[in-house]
Amino acid sequence: HDEALEYYFKALRVAEKNNLQYQQAIILNNIGLVKFYNKQSKEAKIDFERALVLAIKSEESRLAINLHSNLGLVNDELKNYKESIKHYKETLKNARKLGFPTATAVAMINLANCYFENKQLDLAMKDCDSAIVILTKYNEKEFLGQSYLLKASINIELGKLKLARADVDSVLVMNKRYPNPKDYALSFQVLSSISEKEGNYKKALEYTKKFNQLDDSLSDISNQDKMAEMQVVYGKERIESELENEKSKNSLLQ
């Protein structure tokens, strides 16, 4: 990561020298991601904020979506939930404006997650349900399971354990046709929470052991690009030239 930063800083100096605002924003975004991965969330936030100003000046709306999303992510990590919600609302507004349904749904999930963390459960449920409607309509299975797991967590907090279990069942049924190892593993973590709330601690322990077993296996075989996991996905819509060429990927909040 130190070597990556060294190259990014060299690139940033070139971009600054030639007053290339869009390129500066891209580089600052990537620097912020490296710092975020290095657990330097406060420093990453500063880079994302600088990049956002430049993206807006250069009228790069898609890049601005990405940066608002990353600022939502980093503020969530810092437990600045009000700030995080503000940035995710901007992401949602711009995703709708650009007509990106998957990006809209992902923004709703991220927003719902922030509301959930901030104990605004009714708002969390509203956005989570809206995301499920969009993802179901467009048959977007990649994020649908995560939506149902988040909805289950919200229902647990609301004391609606039967509904929470039904949400998890939806994920397990979907996993049979469209396998998703992460969602499958997380299902047992949520089932453990449900069983604990029901007072069935033996079953809760069994589910926790199952989750840990699956989670360890995933960690052992995972060859995913960790940088891609830290970013926030636009969705699968085709985007035009420069961002595509820069391979500016995003991914969902864990």
CSV table of C-alpha atoms in Angstrom, one decimal:
chain,number,residue,atom,x,y,z
A,1,HIS,CA,0.0,0.0,0.0
A,2,ASP,CA,2.9,2.4,0.7
A,3,GLU,CA,4.2,1.8,-2.8
A,4,ALA,CA,0.7,2.3,-4.3
A,5,LEU,CA,0.5,5.6,-2.4
A,6,GLU,CA,3.9,6.7,-3.7
A,7,TYR,CA,2.7,6.2,-7.3
A,8,TYR,CA,-0.6,7.9,-6.6
A,9,PHE,CA,1.1,11.0,-5.1
A,10,LYS,CA,3.4,11.2,-8.2
A,11,ALA,CA,0.4,11.1,-10.4
A,12,LEU,CA,-1.4,13.7,-8.3
A,13,ARG,CA,1.5,16.1,-8.7
A,14,VAL,CA,1.4,15.7,-12.5
A,15,ALA,CA,-2.4,16.3,-12.5
A,16,GLU,CA,-2.1,19.3,-10.3
A,17,LYS,CA,0.7,20.8,-12.3
A,18,ASN,CA,-1.4,20.6,-15.5
A,19,ASN,CA,-4.7,21.6,-13.7
A,20,LEU,CA,-6.4,18.3,-14.6
A,21,GLN,CA,-9.3,18.5,-12.2
A,22,TYR,CA,-11.0,15.2,-13.2
A,23,GLN,CA,-7.8,13.3,-13.0
A,24,GLN,CA,-7.0,14.9,-9.6
A,25,ALA,CA,-10.4,13.7,-8.3
A,26,ILE,CA,-9.9,10.1,-9.5
A,27,ILE,CA,-6.4,10.0,-7.9
A,28,LEU,CA,-7.6,11.5,-4.6
A,29,ASN,CA,-10.5,9.0,-4.6
A,30,ASN,CA,-8.0,6.1,-5.0
A,31,ILE,CA,-5.7,7.6,-2.3
A,32,GLY,CA,-8.7,7.8,0.0
A,33,LEU,CA,-9.5,4.2,-0.6
A,34,VAL,CA,-6.0,3.0,0.2
A,35,LYS,CA,-6.1,5.1,3.4
A,36,PHE,CA,-9.5,3.7,4.3
A,37,TYR,CA,-8.2,0.1,3.8
A,38,ASN,CA,-5.3,1.1,6.1
A,39,LYS,CA,-7.8,2.1,8.8
A,40,GLN,CA,-7.0,5.8,8.3
A,41,SER,CA,-10.6,6.8,8.0
A,42,LYS,CA,-10.3,10.4,9.0
A,43,GLU,CA,-7.5,11.0,6.5
A,44,ALA,CA,-9.5,9.1,3.8
A,45,LYS,CA,-12.4,11.4,4.5
A,46,ILE,CA,-10.3,14.5,3.7
A,47,ASP,CA,-9.2,13.0,0.4
A,48,PHE,CA,-12.8,12.1,-0.6
A,49,GLU,CA,-14.0,15.6,0.3
A,50,ARG,CA,-11.3,17.2,-1.9
A,51,ALA,CA,-12.1,14.9,-4.7
A,52,LEU,CA,-15.8,15.6,-4.5
A,53,VAL,CA,-15.2,19.4,-4.8
A,54,LEU,CA,-13.1,18.7,-8.0
A,55,ALA,CA,-15.7,16.3,-9.4
A,56,ILE,CA,-18.4,18.9,-9.0
A,57,LYS,CA,-16.3,21.6,-10.6
A,58,SER,CA,-15.5,19.4,-13.6
A,59,GLU,CA,-19.2,18.4,-13.8
A,60,GLU,CA,-18.5,14.7,-13.5
A,61,SER,CA,-21.8,13.6,-12.1
A,62,ARG,CA,-21.0,9.8,-12.1
A,63,LEU,CA,-17.8,10.4,-10.3
A,64,ALA,CA,-19.6,12.5,-7.8
A,65,ILE,CA,-22.0,9.6,-7.1
A,66,ASN,CA,-19.0,7.4,-6.4
A,67,LEU,CA,-17.5,10.0,-4.0
A,68,HIS,CA,-20.7,10.7,-2.2
A,69,SER,CA,-21.0,6.9,-1.7
A,70,ASN,CA,-17.4,6.6,-0.4
A,71,LEU,CA,-18.0,9.6,1.9
A,72,GLY,CA,-21.1,7.8,3.2
A,73,LEU,CA,-19.0,4.7,3.7
A,74,VAL,CA,-16.2,6.4,5.6
A,75,ASN,CA,-18.6,8.5,7.7
A,76,ASP,CA,-20.4,5.3,8.6
A,77,GLU,CA,-17.1,3.8,9.7
A,78,LEU,CA,-16.5,6.9,11.9
A,79,LYS,CA,-20.0,6.6,13.2
A,80,ASN,CA,-20.9,10.0,11.8
A,81,TYR,CA,-24.3,8.7,10.8
A,82,LYS,CA,-25.9,12.1,10.1
A,83,GLU,CA,-23.1,12.9,7.7
A,84,SER,CA,-23.3,9.4,6.2
A,85,ILE,CA,-27.0,9.7,5.6
A,86,LYS,CA,-26.5,13.1,3.9
A,87,HIS,CA,-24.0,11.7,1.4
A,88,TYR,CA,-26.1,8.6,0.7
A,89,LYS,CA,-29.1,10.8,0.0
A,90,GLU,CA,-27.1,12.7,-2.6
A,91,THR,CA,-26.0,9.4,-4.1
A,92,LEU,CA,-29.7,8.3,-4.3
A,93,LYS,CA,-30.8,11.6,-5.8
A,94,ASN,CA,-28.1,11.5,-8.5
A,95,ALA,CA,-28.6,7.8,-9.3
A,96,ARG,CA,-32.3,8.5,-9.9
A,97,LYS,CA,-31.5,11.5,-12.0
A,98,LEU,CA,-29.2,9.5,-14.2
A,99,GLY,CA,-31.7,6.6,-14.5
A,100,PHE,CA,-29.6,3.9,-12.9
A,101,PRO,CA,-32.0,1.4,-11.2
A,102,THR,CA,-29.4,-0.8,-9.7
A,103,ALA,CA,-27.4,2.1,-8.4
A,104,THR,CA,-30.6,3.6,-7.0
A,105,ALA,CA,-31.3,0.3,-5.1
A,106,VAL,CA,-27.8,0.1,-3.8
A,107,ALA,CA,-28.0,3.7,-2.5
A,108,MET,CA,-31.3,2.8,-0.8
A,109,ILE,CA,-29.6,-0.2,0.9
A,110,ASN,CA,-26.7,1.9,2.1
A,111,LEU,CA,-29.1,4.5,3.3
A,112,ALA,CA,-31.2,1.9,5.1
A,113,ASN,CA,-28.1,0.5,6.7
A,114,CYS,CA,-27.2,4.0,8.1
A,115,TYR,CA,-30.7,4.6,9.3
A,116,PHE,CA,-30.5,1.2,11.0
A,117,GLU,CA,-27.2,2.0,12.7
A,118,ASN,CA,-28.8,5.4,13.8
A,119,LYS,CA,-31.8,3.6,15.3
A,120,GLN,CA,-34.2,5.2,12.8
A,121,LEU,CA,-35.9,1.8,12.1
A,122,ASP,CA,-39.0,3.0,10.3
A,123,LEU,CA,-36.9,4.9,7.7
A,124,ALA,CA,-34.5,2.0,7.4
A,125,MET,CA,-37.4,-0.4,6.7
A,126,LYS,CA,-38.9,2.0,4.1
A,127,ASP,CA,-35.7,2.2,2.0
A,128,CYS,CA,-34.9,-1.5,2.4
A,129,ASP,CA,-38.4,-2.4,1.1
A,130,SER,CA,-38.0,0.0,-1.8
A,131,ALA,CA,-34.6,-1.5,-2.7
A,132,ILE,CA,-36.2,-5.0,-2.7
A,133,VAL,CA,-38.9,-3.9,-5.1
A,134,ILE,CA,-36.4,-2.4,-7.5
A,135,LEU,CA,-34.0,-5.4,-7.3
A,136,THR,CA,-36.8,-7.9,-7.8
A,137,LYS,CA,-38.2,-6.0,-10.8
A,138,TYR,CA,-34.8,-6.0,-12.5
A,139,ASN,CA,-34.0,-9.6,-11.3
A,140,GLU,CA,-30.8,-8.3,-9.7
A,141,LYS,CA,-29.8,-11.2,-7.4
A,142,GLU,CA,-26.4,-9.8,-6.5
A,143,PHE,CA,-27.8,-7.3,-3.9
A,144,LEU,CA,-31.2,-8.8,-3.2
A,145,GLY,CA,-30.0,-11.3,-0.6
A,146,GLN,CA,-28.2,-8.5,1.3
A,147,SER,CA,-31.4,-6.5,1.2
A,148,TYR,CA,-33.4,-9.3,2.8
A,149,LEU,CA,-30.7,-9.9,5.5
A,150,LEU,CA,-30.7,-6.2,6.4
A,151,LYS,CA,-34.5,-6.3,6.5
A,152,ALA,CA,-34.3,-9.3,8.8
A,153,SER,CA,-31.9,-7.4,11.1
A,154,ILE,CA,-34.4,-4.4,11.2
A,155,ASN,CA,-37.3,-6.8,12.0
A,156,ILE,CA,-35.2,-8.3,14.9
A,157,GLU,CA,-34.8,-4.8,16.4
A,158,LEU,CA,-38.5,-4.2,16.0
A,159,GLY,CA,-39.2,-7.5,17.8
A,160,LYS,CA,-40.9,-9.0,14.7
A,161,LEU,CA,-39.0,-12.3,14.9
A,162,LYS,CA,-41.3,-14.4,12.6
A,163,LEU,CA,-40.9,-11.8,9.9
A,164,ALA,CA,-37.2,-11.8,10.4
A,165,ARG,CA,-37.1,-15.5,10.0
A,166,ALA,CA,-39.2,-15.3,6.8
A,167,ASP,CA,-36.6,-12.8,5.4
A,168,VAL,CA,-33.8,-15.2,6.1
A,169,ASP,CA,-35.8,-18.0,4.5
A,170,SER,CA,-36.1,-15.9,1.4
A,171,VAL,CA,-32.3,-15.7,1.2
A,172,LEU,CA,-31.8,-19.4,1.8
A,173,VAL,CA,-34.4,-20.3,-0.9
A,174,MET,CA,-32.8,-17.9,-3.4
A,175,ASN,CA,-29.3,-19.3,-2.6
A,176,LYS,CA,-30.4,-22.7,-3.9
A,177,ARG,CA,-30.9,-21.3,-7.4
A,178,TYR,CA,-28.4,-18.4,-7.3
A,179,PRO,CA,-25.6,-19.4,-4.8
A,180,ASN,CA,-24.0,-16.6,-2.9
A,181,PRO,CA,-21.5,-17.9,-0.3
A,182,LYS,CA,-21.4,-14.6,1.6
A,183,ASP,CA,-25.2,-14.2,1.9
A,184,TYR,CA,-25.5,-17.9,2.8
A,185,ALA,CA,-22.9,-17.5,5.7
A,186,LEU,CA,-24.5,-14.3,7.0
A,187,SER,CA,-27.9,-16.0,7.0
A,188,PHE,CA,-26.7,-18.2,9.9
A,189,GLN,CA,-25.4,-15.2,11.8
A,190,VAL,CA,-28.9,-13.5,11.5
A,191,LEU,CA,-30.6,-16.8,12.5
A,192,SER,CA,-28.4,-16.9,15.6
A,193,SER,CA,-29.6,-13.5,16.6
A,194,ILE,CA,-33.2,-14.5,16.1
A,195,SER,CA,-32.7,-17.7,18.2
A,196,GLU,CA,-31.0,-15.7,20.9
A,197,LYS,CA,-34.0,-13.2,21.0
A,198,GLU,CA,-36.3,-16.2,21.3
A,199,GLY,CA,-34.3,-17.5,24.2
A,200,ASN,CA,-33.1,-20.6,22.4
A,201,TYR,CA,-29.5,-20.2,23.2
A,202,LYS,CA,-28.5,-23.7,22.2
A,203,LYS,CA,-29.8,-23.1,18.7
A,204,ALA,CA,-28.2,-19.7,18.6
A,205,LEU,CA,-24.8,-21.3,19.5
A,206,GLU,CA,-25.3,-23.9,16.7
A,207,TYR,CA,-26.0,-21.1,14.1
A,208,THR,CA,-23.0,-19.1,15.3
A,209,LYS,CA,-20.7,-22.1,14.9
A,210,LYS,CA,-22.1,-22.7,11.4
A,211,PHE,CA,-21.5,-19.1,10.5
A,212,ASN,CA,-18.0,-19.1,11.8
A,213,GLN,CA,-17.2,-22.3,10.0
A,214,LEU,CA,-18.5,-20.9,6.7
A,215,ASP,CA,-16.9,-17.5,7.3
A,216,ASP,CA,-13.5,-19.1,7.9
A,217,SER,CA,-13.8,-21.1,4.7
A,218,LEU,CA,-14.7,-18.0,2.7
A,219,SER,CA,-11.6,-16.2,4.2
A,220,ASP,CA,-9.4,-19.1,3.2
A,221,ILE,CA,-10.5,-19.3,-0.5
A,222,SER,CA,-11.2,-15.6,-1.1
A,223,ASN,CA,-9.1,-14.1,-3.9
A,224,GLN,CA,-11.2,-11.0,-4.3
A,225,ASP,CA,-9.8,-7.6,-4.9
A,226,LYS,CA,-10.1,-5.9,-1.5
A,227,MET,CA,-10.0,-2.5,-3.1
A,228,ALA,CA,-13.2,-3.3,-5.0
A,229,GLU,CA,-14.9,-4.3,-1.7
A,230,MET,CA,-14.3,-0.9,-0.2
A,231,GLN,CA,-16.0,1.1,-2.9
A,232,VAL,CA,-19.7,1.6,-3.6
A,233,VAL,CA,-21.1,0.1,-6.7
A,234,TYR,CA,-23.0,2.1,-9.3
A,235,GLY,CA,-24.6,-1.1,-10.5
A,236,LYS,CA,-24.3,-3.0,-13.7
A,237,GLU,CA,-25.4,-0.2,-16.0
A,238,ARG,CA,-22.9,0.6,-18.8
A,239,ILE,CA,-21.2,3.9,-18.1
A,240,GLU,CA,-19.5,6.0,-20.6
A,241,SER,CA,-15.9,6.4,-21.5
A,242,GLU,CA,-13.7,7.9,-18.9
A,243,LEU,CA,-15.0,6.2,-15.7
A,244,GLU,CA,-15.1,2.9,-17.5
A,245,ASN,CA,-11.6,3.3,-18.7
A,246,GLU,CA,-10.4,4.3,-15.2
A,247,LYS,CA,-12.1,1.1,-13.9
A,248,SER,CA,-13.6,3.0,-11.1
A,249,LYS,CA,-15.4,0.1,-9.4
A,250,ASN,CA,-17.6,0.3,-6.4
A,251,SER,CA,-19.0,-2.2,-3.9
A,252,LEU,CA,-21.7,-2.4,-1.3
A,253,LEU,CA,-21.2,-1.6,2.3
A,254,GLN,CA,-20.5,-4.8,4.2
